[in-house]
Amino acid sequence: MSKIIIEGGRKLEGAVRVHGSKNAVLPILAATVLNGGKNVIYDCPKLKDVYASLEILKCLGCNVSWEGNTLIVDSQTISTHYIPENLMREMRSSIIFLGAIIARCRNAIISYPGGCELGPRPIDLHIKAFKQLGIKIDESHGYISCKVDNIECDSIHLDFPSVGATENIMLACVLSNGITTISNAAKEPEIVDLQDYLNKMGAKICGAGTSVITIEGVKSLKDVCHTVIPDRIVAASYLAATAITGGTVTVENIMPLHMQPIISVFKDCGLDITEDKTSITLDAKKQIHQIDFLRTLPHPGFPTDAQAPIMAVLSIADGTSIIAENMFENRFKHVAELARMGADIKIDGRIAIVRGVKRLSGAKVTATDLRGAAGLIIAGLNAEGETEVDGLCHLDRGYENFEGNLQSIGAKIIRR
Ligand code: EPZ
């Protein structure tokens, strides 16, 4: 099994480009089922989760092909509305195909989505909304079977602004005969990108990015070309890598608006950040300050996906920081591994008390989830001596060539 080996202590310098967003492209890949035509997706990241989605699209009968980082999906021929269990178990976000398949085929049969290391991730909000839309749902033997003649448009209020449930309702209602509103919708930038993609296909959706989204159903959709938005969490990871090494790096291909919740935290750490239209420069020569209280929240709060990378940074800050993980029950698994590297972090339920240490020390550590993997690699960039990170199957789900890009800005890091 391959590992990443890091020799810490080198300041990162230079510029690095951020790839397209995993969490934007996954719902867009589900949307390609809707138009029964050609979908051209530019800057599509080459990630394990993307490949898992392509296996689902191929299984449904779509043709997929790559030209560099441009992905072409042709969904003219859909031959089934069933997704086999092994493909559903690959990743949690396979659930997002449900709305798109129901809209296209009026039927869908899937198993429950794959488990994720972040704790129980129920889909009750998805199911509740679909039932409200008049979709007949039978849940038995580990399968979810859905049937509908016509989507009954309605005003749906989400008990929690779930990203996945918001996306699934948008996908299910695009080809309906009326107007559906979603209130308390998730406001993440990836939701706005999905709206933009669907509207380029000929859909009529507005309000994404606010807590009220309105979908006016249309009869048909057309071919589409679209460039995926940059990955704000990957950008946050490069900023954290720069901060923990005391370096100066320009992170390119970002959208400043999407990054504000992340930028404000690095500023609170006392670091210098300059922004321009498509890049951010972090100058981390100064000592990193602790943060009194950092909570993960739905957007525009601080994203839970950047929690592990920022925890690595705060583990060497001058003073004690408190982090509250409000989004997932079990997203502190990287803490025990950071402790192997000399970090001083106490956990009490969903609260982490991070007492900054002078410097971390290299160790053999294991990643057990995607963002935890990035957090451990970032910690290794600071650590004295050598750090060996395994469990890279998690990293590859969301980072394209992470170690190569870090190497390009001065890190001593290899995969072997
Ligand atoms: C999306 O997951 C992201 N994944 C996650 O990123 C991200 O952490 C999460 O949103 C929150 O920002 C993708 O976009 C592919 P949710 P999603 O539905 O849609 C509970 C990463 O590292 N909930 O907003 O699954 C749920 O258990 C990944 O890139 C219910 O209780 O997130 C969680 O506690 C990890 N019932 C909370 O809501 C439901 O029906 C947020 O979940 C749905 C969700």
XYZ file of C-alpha atoms and ligand atoms in Angstrom:
460
model
C 0.000 0.000 0.000
C 1.483 3.359 -0.973
C 2.423 5.899 1.643
C 3.357 9.549 1.647
C 6.718 10.375 3.214
C 7.410 13.935 4.352
C 10.540 15.541 5.724
C 9.250 18.571 7.581
C 10.693 21.999 8.245
C 10.823 23.550 4.766
C 9.097 26.883 4.177
C 6.701 26.691 1.240
C 7.267 29.365 -1.434
C 5.725 30.056 -4.836
C 2.355 29.548 -6.463
C -0.025 26.585 -6.719
C -3.211 26.149 -8.767
C -6.399 24.743 -7.249
C -8.296 22.106 -9.241
C -12.055 21.947 -9.851
C -14.298 21.301 -6.838
C -15.155 17.712 -5.843
C -18.311 18.798 -4.025
C -19.457 20.848 -7.012
C -18.744 18.260 -9.704
C -20.383 15.274 -7.949
C -23.965 16.704 -8.072
C -23.218 18.002 -11.588
C -22.321 14.468 -12.683
C -25.712 13.321 -11.364
C -27.346 16.177 -13.305
C -25.869 14.870 -16.587
C -28.553 12.143 -16.469
C -31.313 14.763 -16.873
C -30.842 16.173 -20.393
C -30.558 12.950 -22.365
C -27.781 14.620 -24.321
C -24.213 15.933 -24.329
C -22.567 17.312 -21.186
C -19.116 18.905 -21.439
C -17.516 19.584 -18.049
C -14.297 21.625 -18.006
C -11.729 21.464 -15.155
C -13.233 18.212 -13.882
C -10.878 16.915 -11.144
C -9.478 13.379 -11.484
C -10.501 11.984 -8.121
C -11.608 8.594 -6.772
C -15.126 9.948 -6.063
C -15.386 11.244 -9.631
C -14.384 7.844 -11.018
C -16.965 6.196 -8.726
C -19.644 8.529 -10.159
C -18.546 7.677 -13.704
C -18.979 3.978 -12.935
C -22.561 4.746 -11.880
C -23.175 6.773 -15.084
C -21.774 3.963 -17.233
C -23.916 1.434 -15.362
C -26.993 3.575 -16.158
C -26.046 3.461 -19.844
C -24.200 6.760 -20.353
C -21.064 7.177 -22.481
C -18.212 8.982 -20.756
C -14.876 10.146 -22.156
C -12.019 12.453 -21.153
C -9.978 15.026 -23.057
C -7.395 16.088 -20.520
C -9.400 17.477 -17.562
C -12.486 17.921 -19.747
C -15.118 15.262 -19.171
C -17.803 14.464 -21.740
C -20.915 12.588 -20.638
C -23.535 11.543 -23.200
C -26.762 10.466 -21.500
C -28.905 9.870 -24.584
C -29.127 6.166 -23.850
C -30.209 5.419 -20.281
C -30.914 1.686 -20.066
C -31.798 1.254 -16.382
C -32.910 3.128 -13.243
C -31.116 0.713 -10.914
C -27.716 1.320 -9.238
C -26.016 -1.824 -7.893
C -25.101 -1.913 -4.218
C -21.348 -2.139 -4.767
C -21.397 1.198 -6.642
C -23.667 2.859 -4.054
C -21.378 1.714 -1.237
C -18.351 3.393 -2.864
C -19.291 6.833 -1.536
C -21.893 8.684 0.467
C -22.773 11.165 -2.268
C -24.052 8.433 -4.610
C -27.385 9.294 -2.961
C -27.532 12.429 -5.123
C -28.185 10.279 -8.209
C -31.615 9.412 -6.746
C -33.236 12.787 -7.566
C -31.816 12.842 -11.102
C -32.843 9.262 -11.949
C -36.379 9.810 -10.583
C -36.708 12.981 -12.692
C -35.481 11.224 -15.862
C -37.039 7.759 -15.433
C -39.910 8.322 -12.966
C -38.475 5.238 -11.238
C -35.344 4.475 -9.264
C -33.916 1.557 -7.279
C -30.792 2.081 -5.206
C -29.290 0.650 -2.018
C -28.388 2.912 0.891
C -25.259 4.967 0.168
C -21.846 3.980 1.419
C -20.887 4.616 4.949
C -18.622 7.449 5.696
C -16.085 7.639 8.465
C -17.701 10.802 9.874
C -20.413 9.047 11.867
C -24.022 8.117 11.056
C -25.173 10.070 8.009
C -28.919 9.508 7.738
C -30.855 10.403 4.569
C -34.144 11.099 6.365
C -34.336 14.679 5.012
C -33.975 13.412 1.430
C -36.682 10.763 1.919
C -39.047 13.166 3.722
C -38.786 15.721 0.907
C -39.307 13.114 -1.821
C -42.437 11.829 -0.107
C -43.684 15.419 0.033
C -43.181 15.586 -3.742
C -45.553 12.640 -4.153
C -42.833 10.069 -4.806
C -43.868 6.591 -3.635
C -40.959 5.172 -1.633
C -40.520 1.615 -0.474
C -37.586 0.938 1.834
C -36.909 -2.757 2.362
C -34.054 -5.262 2.328
C -31.509 -2.441 2.218
C -32.975 -0.981 -0.931
C -34.905 2.197 -1.678
C -37.400 1.841 -4.542
C -39.017 5.021 -5.834
C -41.894 5.499 -8.256
C -43.781 8.615 -9.408
C -46.106 9.525 -12.284
C -45.826 13.298 -11.828
C -43.772 15.222 -9.269
C -46.306 17.119 -7.096
C -44.624 20.479 -6.643
C -44.780 21.907 -3.167
C -43.020 24.203 -0.743
C -40.504 22.111 1.136
C -38.963 23.286 4.397
C -35.747 21.502 5.356
C -35.355 20.860 9.105
C -31.603 21.331 8.594
C -29.858 23.061 5.616
C -28.499 19.771 4.287
C -26.299 20.163 1.179
C -27.204 16.780 -0.246
C -30.953 17.068 0.401
C -31.053 20.537 -1.209
C -29.229 19.221 -4.305
C -31.422 16.102 -4.545
C -34.657 18.144 -4.440
C -33.330 20.521 -7.129
C -32.456 17.554 -9.365
C -35.800 15.813 -8.786
C -37.870 18.932 -9.584
C -36.170 20.286 -12.710
C -38.467 18.328 -15.082
C -41.683 18.696 -13.033
C -44.989 20.391 -13.997
C -45.010 23.303 -11.604
C -43.084 25.351 -9.048
C -41.304 23.975 -5.993
C -39.694 26.109 -3.309
C -37.123 24.890 -0.823
C -36.831 26.934 2.383
C -33.938 26.626 4.858
C -31.963 25.391 1.880
C -28.188 24.909 2.103
C -26.274 27.971 0.803
C -22.948 26.404 -0.125
C -21.201 27.708 -3.309
C -21.497 24.198 -4.761
C -25.306 24.587 -4.719
C -24.962 27.780 -6.777
C -22.725 25.944 -9.256
C -25.354 23.195 -9.615
C -28.036 25.846 -10.250
C -25.807 27.466 -12.900
C -25.221 24.114 -14.576
C -28.920 23.211 -14.610
C -29.932 26.658 -15.906
C -27.398 26.324 -18.743
C -29.262 23.104 -19.599
C -32.481 25.120 -19.827
C -33.801 24.714 -16.270
C -35.505 27.583 -14.408
C -34.039 27.771 -10.928
C -33.270 30.821 -8.812
C -32.255 31.606 -5.249
C -29.284 29.232 -4.851
C -26.857 30.753 -2.367
C -29.804 32.001 -0.292
C -32.003 29.961 2.043
C -34.936 29.956 -0.398
C -34.587 28.205 -3.777
C -37.363 28.192 -6.395
C -37.517 25.554 -9.142
C -39.963 26.074 -11.998
C -40.267 22.784 -13.845
C -39.529 22.589 -17.592
C -40.496 20.009 -20.246
C -37.016 19.281 -21.613
C -33.339 20.156 -21.266
C -30.522 20.685 -23.773
C -26.790 19.955 -24.231
C -24.496 21.928 -21.958
C -20.894 23.050 -21.428
C -19.684 24.250 -18.031
C -16.506 24.943 -16.067
C -16.613 23.599 -12.497
C -15.892 26.124 -9.722
C -12.520 25.836 -7.933
C -12.280 23.650 -4.830
C -12.393 26.013 -1.812
C -11.441 23.210 0.601
C -8.371 22.255 -1.432
C -7.486 25.983 -1.450
C -7.873 26.051 2.352
C -5.537 23.033 2.568
C -2.766 24.809 0.606
C -3.221 27.898 2.817
C -2.897 25.701 5.922
C 0.233 24.040 4.481
C 1.745 27.489 3.914
C 0.800 28.705 7.411
C 2.268 25.668 9.250
C 5.649 26.068 7.446
C 5.870 29.849 7.876
C 5.991 30.230 4.086
C 4.636 32.598 1.445
C 2.434 31.088 -1.247
C -0.039 32.336 -3.845
C -3.004 29.996 -4.258
C -4.372 30.461 -7.770
C -7.729 29.734 -9.414
C -9.924 30.580 -6.441
C -13.138 32.597 -6.037
C -12.582 35.035 -3.134
C -16.275 35.178 -2.260
C -16.311 31.424 -1.578
C -13.235 31.695 0.604
C -14.330 34.429 3.057
C -15.172 32.068 5.980
C -11.707 30.505 5.553
C -9.762 33.742 4.949
C -11.176 35.315 8.113
C -9.832 32.417 10.214
C -6.298 32.753 8.833
C -6.520 36.496 9.541
C -7.661 35.703 13.100
C -4.477 33.620 13.365
C -2.571 36.872 12.768
C -1.363 35.935 9.269
C -1.158 38.307 6.290
C -3.486 37.595 3.416
C -3.841 39.522 0.176
C -6.625 38.740 -2.247
C -7.174 39.526 -5.866
C -9.785 38.423 -8.387
C -8.573 34.846 -8.797
C -5.837 34.248 -6.221
C -4.899 34.601 -2.578
C -1.392 35.159 -1.207
C -0.696 34.026 2.340
C 2.425 35.351 4.034
C 2.970 33.332 7.188
C 6.217 34.775 8.465
C 4.555 35.868 11.743
C 3.849 33.568 14.706
C 0.472 31.832 14.442
C -1.998 33.095 17.074
C -4.455 30.777 18.839
C -8.184 31.159 18.141
C -10.532 31.461 21.128
C -13.480 29.567 19.669
C -13.889 28.144 16.153
C -17.188 26.464 15.221
C -17.910 24.517 12.074
C -21.255 25.591 10.577
C -23.231 25.463 7.335
C -22.027 28.053 4.757
C -21.246 30.921 5.183
C -20.001 29.622 8.544
C -16.567 27.934 8.776
C -16.661 24.701 6.724
C -16.330 21.408 8.575
C -14.230 20.115 5.637
C -11.455 22.592 6.548
C -11.530 21.621 10.254
C -8.702 19.030 10.148
C -6.332 21.241 8.062
C -6.894 24.234 10.387
C -6.515 22.036 13.499
C -3.054 21.018 12.282
C -2.142 24.733 12.031
C -3.554 25.543 15.482
C -1.603 22.633 16.990
C 1.535 24.854 16.740
C -0.124 28.202 17.570
C 0.957 30.313 20.541
C -1.777 29.428 23.018
C -4.917 27.316 23.297
C -7.686 27.183 20.695
C -11.147 25.630 21.038
C -12.824 23.967 18.049
C -16.484 22.869 18.051
C -17.402 20.370 15.322
C -21.143 21.020 14.842
C -21.701 19.188 11.564
C -20.556 15.598 12.147
C -20.490 13.374 15.214
C -17.220 11.653 14.534
C -14.855 14.048 12.772
C -11.942 14.107 15.199
C -10.299 10.829 14.222
C -7.158 12.672 13.086
C -6.597 13.886 16.679
C -5.127 10.616 17.959
C -2.745 10.570 14.985
C -1.724 14.213 15.557
C -1.017 13.237 19.161
C 1.515 10.672 17.851
C 3.252 13.697 16.309
C 3.391 15.477 19.655
C 0.255 17.595 19.353
C -1.531 18.433 22.629
C -5.269 18.097 21.882
C -8.047 17.068 24.303
C -11.451 15.940 23.031
C -14.717 16.265 24.908
C -17.554 15.098 22.697
C -17.665 17.550 19.776
C -15.210 19.987 21.384
C -11.462 19.921 20.790
C -9.103 21.882 23.060
C -5.912 22.482 21.070
C -2.941 23.611 23.168
C -0.255 24.859 20.782
C 3.211 23.233 20.933
C 6.519 24.673 19.633
C 6.904 22.080 16.869
C 5.525 18.667 15.934
C 7.692 15.596 15.517
C 7.635 13.119 12.636
C 5.836 9.776 13.138
C 4.017 6.966 11.324
C 0.330 7.948 11.132
C -2.793 6.566 9.476
C -5.540 8.569 7.783
C -9.104 7.359 8.292
C -10.996 9.997 6.321
C -10.464 12.430 3.468
C -9.841 15.729 5.288
C -8.060 13.985 8.131
C -5.544 12.715 5.541
C -4.875 16.276 4.382
C -4.547 17.451 8.004
C -1.903 14.805 8.777
C 0.125 15.639 5.655
C -0.023 19.338 6.560
C 1.188 18.497 10.085
C 4.056 16.490 8.577
C 5.247 19.618 6.726
C 5.983 21.214 10.104
C 7.242 18.146 11.935
C 10.848 17.535 12.860
C 12.182 14.504 11.013
C 10.178 12.147 8.853
C 6.417 11.557 8.833
C 4.864 8.571 7.073
C 1.177 8.809 6.208
C -0.851 5.834 5.020
C -4.566 5.408 4.320
C -4.119 7.377 1.080
C -7.269 5.850 -0.416
C -9.049 8.536 1.615
C -6.849 11.381 0.338
C -7.317 10.395 -3.295
C -11.060 10.772 -2.970
C -10.711 14.562 -2.852
C -7.167 15.747 -3.752
C -5.606 15.488 -7.223
C -1.788 15.202 -6.996
C -1.630 16.817 -3.536
C 1.968 15.745 -2.872
C 3.127 16.801 -6.380
C 1.680 20.276 -5.911
C 3.229 20.606 -2.446
C 6.564 19.491 -3.888
C 6.242 22.241 -6.549
C 6.187 24.887 -3.778
C 9.167 23.462 -1.908
C 7.925 20.602 0.279
C 10.137 17.525 0.698
C 7.420 14.980 0.076
C 7.053 11.809 -1.998
C 4.562 8.995 -2.481
C 5.949 5.490 -2.617
C -21.751 17.609 1.884
O -22.122 16.356 2.446
C -20.280 17.455 1.476
N -20.166 16.370 0.519
C -19.434 17.147 2.705
O -18.067 17.116 2.311
C -19.601 18.270 3.712
O -18.907 17.959 4.882
C -21.103 18.449 4.049
O -21.859 18.676 2.847
C -21.341 19.642 4.965
O -20.830 20.793 4.426
C -20.480 16.635 -0.782
O -20.891 17.707 -1.165
C -20.309 15.507 -1.741
P -25.262 17.402 4.638
P -23.659 16.004 2.710
O -26.397 16.658 4.052
O -24.487 16.527 1.609
C -27.112 15.547 8.655
C -15.878 16.255 2.132
O -14.974 16.130 2.990
N -28.180 15.024 7.773
O -25.260 18.874 4.558
O -23.733 14.576 3.018
C -25.776 14.826 8.392
O -25.697 13.615 9.080
C -17.328 15.881 2.466
O -15.671 16.694 1.000
C -29.256 14.387 8.345
O -29.335 14.264 9.560
O -23.882 16.868 4.048
C -24.766 15.840 8.854
O -24.581 15.743 10.224
C -17.465 15.211 3.791
N -30.221 13.884 7.531
C -25.430 17.164 8.498
O -26.833 16.906 8.333
C -30.150 13.999 6.158
O -31.064 13.527 5.457
C -24.884 17.800 7.214
O -25.091 16.911 6.165
C -29.061 14.668 5.588
C -28.071 15.168 6.418
